CSV table of C-alpha atoms in Angstrom, one decimal:
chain,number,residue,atom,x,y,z
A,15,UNK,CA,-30.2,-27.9,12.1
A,16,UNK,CA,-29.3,-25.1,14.8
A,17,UNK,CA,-25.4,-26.3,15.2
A,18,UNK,CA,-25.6,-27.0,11.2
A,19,UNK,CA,-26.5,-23.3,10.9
A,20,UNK,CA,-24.2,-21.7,13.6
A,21,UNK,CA,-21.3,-24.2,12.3
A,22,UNK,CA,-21.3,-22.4,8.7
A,23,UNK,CA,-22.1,-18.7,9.9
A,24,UNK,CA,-18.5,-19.2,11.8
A,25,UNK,CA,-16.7,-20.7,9.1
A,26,UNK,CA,-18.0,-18.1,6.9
A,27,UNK,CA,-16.4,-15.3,9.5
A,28,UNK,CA,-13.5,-16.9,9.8
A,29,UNK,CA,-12.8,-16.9,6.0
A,30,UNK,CA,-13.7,-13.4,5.8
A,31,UNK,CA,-11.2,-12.8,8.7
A,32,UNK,CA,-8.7,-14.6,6.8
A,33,UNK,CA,-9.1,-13.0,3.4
A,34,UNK,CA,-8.9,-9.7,4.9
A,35,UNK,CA,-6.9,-7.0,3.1
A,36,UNK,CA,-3.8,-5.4,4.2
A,37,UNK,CA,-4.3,-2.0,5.9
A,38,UNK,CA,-2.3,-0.6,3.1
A,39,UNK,CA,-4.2,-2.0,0.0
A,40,UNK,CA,-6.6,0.2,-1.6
A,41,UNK,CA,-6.8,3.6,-3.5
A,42,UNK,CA,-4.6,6.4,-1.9
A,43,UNK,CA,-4.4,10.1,-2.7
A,44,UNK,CA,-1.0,11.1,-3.8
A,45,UNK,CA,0.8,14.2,-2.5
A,46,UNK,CA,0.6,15.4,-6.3
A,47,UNK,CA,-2.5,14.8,-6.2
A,48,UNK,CA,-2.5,11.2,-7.8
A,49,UNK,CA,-4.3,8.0,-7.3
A,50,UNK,CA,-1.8,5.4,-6.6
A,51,UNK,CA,-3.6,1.8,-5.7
A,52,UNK,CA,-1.7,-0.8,-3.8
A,53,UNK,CA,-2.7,-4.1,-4.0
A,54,UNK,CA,-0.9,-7.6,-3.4
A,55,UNK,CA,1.4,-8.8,-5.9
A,56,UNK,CA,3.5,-12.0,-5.5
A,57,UNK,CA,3.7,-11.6,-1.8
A,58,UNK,CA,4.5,-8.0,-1.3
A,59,UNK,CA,2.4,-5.0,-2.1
A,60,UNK,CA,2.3,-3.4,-5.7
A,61,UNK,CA,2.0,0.4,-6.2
A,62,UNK,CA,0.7,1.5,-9.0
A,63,UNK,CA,-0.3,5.1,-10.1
A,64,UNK,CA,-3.9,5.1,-12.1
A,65,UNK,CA,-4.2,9.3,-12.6
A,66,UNK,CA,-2.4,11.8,-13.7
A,67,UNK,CA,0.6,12.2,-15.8
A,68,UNK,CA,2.3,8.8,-15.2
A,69,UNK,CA,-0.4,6.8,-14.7
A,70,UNK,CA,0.1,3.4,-15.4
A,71,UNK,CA,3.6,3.2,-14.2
A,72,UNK,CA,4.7,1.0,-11.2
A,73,UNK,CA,6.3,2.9,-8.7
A,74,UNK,CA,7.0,0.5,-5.4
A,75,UNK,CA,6.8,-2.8,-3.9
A,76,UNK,CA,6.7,-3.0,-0.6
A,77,UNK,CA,6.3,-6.2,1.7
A,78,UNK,CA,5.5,-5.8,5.8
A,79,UNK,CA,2.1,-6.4,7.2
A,80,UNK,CA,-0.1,-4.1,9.9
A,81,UNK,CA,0.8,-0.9,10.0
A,82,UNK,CA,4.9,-1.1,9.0
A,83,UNK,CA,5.6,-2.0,5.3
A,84,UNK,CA,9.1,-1.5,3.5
A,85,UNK,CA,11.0,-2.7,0.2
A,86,UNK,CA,11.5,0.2,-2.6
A,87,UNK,CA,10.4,3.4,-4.2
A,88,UNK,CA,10.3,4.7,-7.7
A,89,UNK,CA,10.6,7.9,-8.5
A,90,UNK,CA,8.8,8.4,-11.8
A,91,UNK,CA,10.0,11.7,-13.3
A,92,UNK,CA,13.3,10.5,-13.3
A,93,UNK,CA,13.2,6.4,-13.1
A,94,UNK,CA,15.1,6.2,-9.6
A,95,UNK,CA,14.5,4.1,-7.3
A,96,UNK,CA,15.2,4.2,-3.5
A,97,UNK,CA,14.8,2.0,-1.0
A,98,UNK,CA,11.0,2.8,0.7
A,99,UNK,CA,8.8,2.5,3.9
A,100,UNK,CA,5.7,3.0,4.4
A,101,UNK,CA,3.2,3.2,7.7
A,102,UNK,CA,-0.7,2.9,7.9
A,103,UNK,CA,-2.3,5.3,10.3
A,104,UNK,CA,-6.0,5.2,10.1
A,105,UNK,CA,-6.5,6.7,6.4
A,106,UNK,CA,-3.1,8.2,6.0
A,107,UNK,CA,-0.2,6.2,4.8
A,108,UNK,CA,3.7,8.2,5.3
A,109,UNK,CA,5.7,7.3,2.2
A,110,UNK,CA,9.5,7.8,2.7
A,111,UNK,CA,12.1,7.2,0.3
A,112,UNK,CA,15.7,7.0,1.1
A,113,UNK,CA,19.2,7.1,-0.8
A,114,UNK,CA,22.0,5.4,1.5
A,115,UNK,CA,19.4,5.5,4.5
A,116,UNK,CA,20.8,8.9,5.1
A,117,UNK,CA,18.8,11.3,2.7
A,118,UNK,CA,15.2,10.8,2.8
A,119,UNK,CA,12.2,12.4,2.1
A,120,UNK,CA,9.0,11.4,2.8
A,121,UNK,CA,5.4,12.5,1.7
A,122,UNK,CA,1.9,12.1,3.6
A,123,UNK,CA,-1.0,10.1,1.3
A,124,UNK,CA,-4.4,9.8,2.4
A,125,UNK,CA,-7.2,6.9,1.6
A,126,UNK,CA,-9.6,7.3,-0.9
């Protein structure tokens, strides 16, 4: 009954372990001010602004895991995209989008 017992406590933590999110999925405060969630979406990472004026609109998928993600970046005032990075550390998550890799800008967001 013991073994039984300790048999499916580790199989249940080694599920969890293996479902475990992505450092970068969850709800993340904007520099605007937004909420943009990331969550996974066909094997990268969907970004998706819930508040403010474009909410709704997809604006990045990014693929990567850890800390180091990349793929590309919508701008939504004007519908361009570039292509994107971004980089967990603890609850803050540098955006940068790039045109040519040359001219980039990059914003700080922090975890909700």
């Amino acid at each position: 009954m013991i073994r039984t017992l300790i048999l499916a406590s580790a199989l249940m933590l080694a599920a969890g372990a293996a479902s475990a999110d992505e450092p970068i999925v969850g709800n993340w405060k904007t520099a605007a001010g937004d909420t943009a969630h990331i969550a996974s979406c066909g094997g990268s990472y969907c970004i998706v602004l819930k508040t403010g004026k474009y909410a709704g609109k997809k604006i990045g998928t990014l693929a990567g895991s850890g800390v180091t993600y990349s793929g590309q970046i919508t701008d939504p005032a004007n519908d361009k995209t570039y292509s994107g990075s971004g980089n967990v550390l603890g609850n803050s998550l540098k955006m940068k989008g790039c045109v040519l890799n040359v001219l980039c800008k990059s914003q700080t967001w922090t975890r909700l």
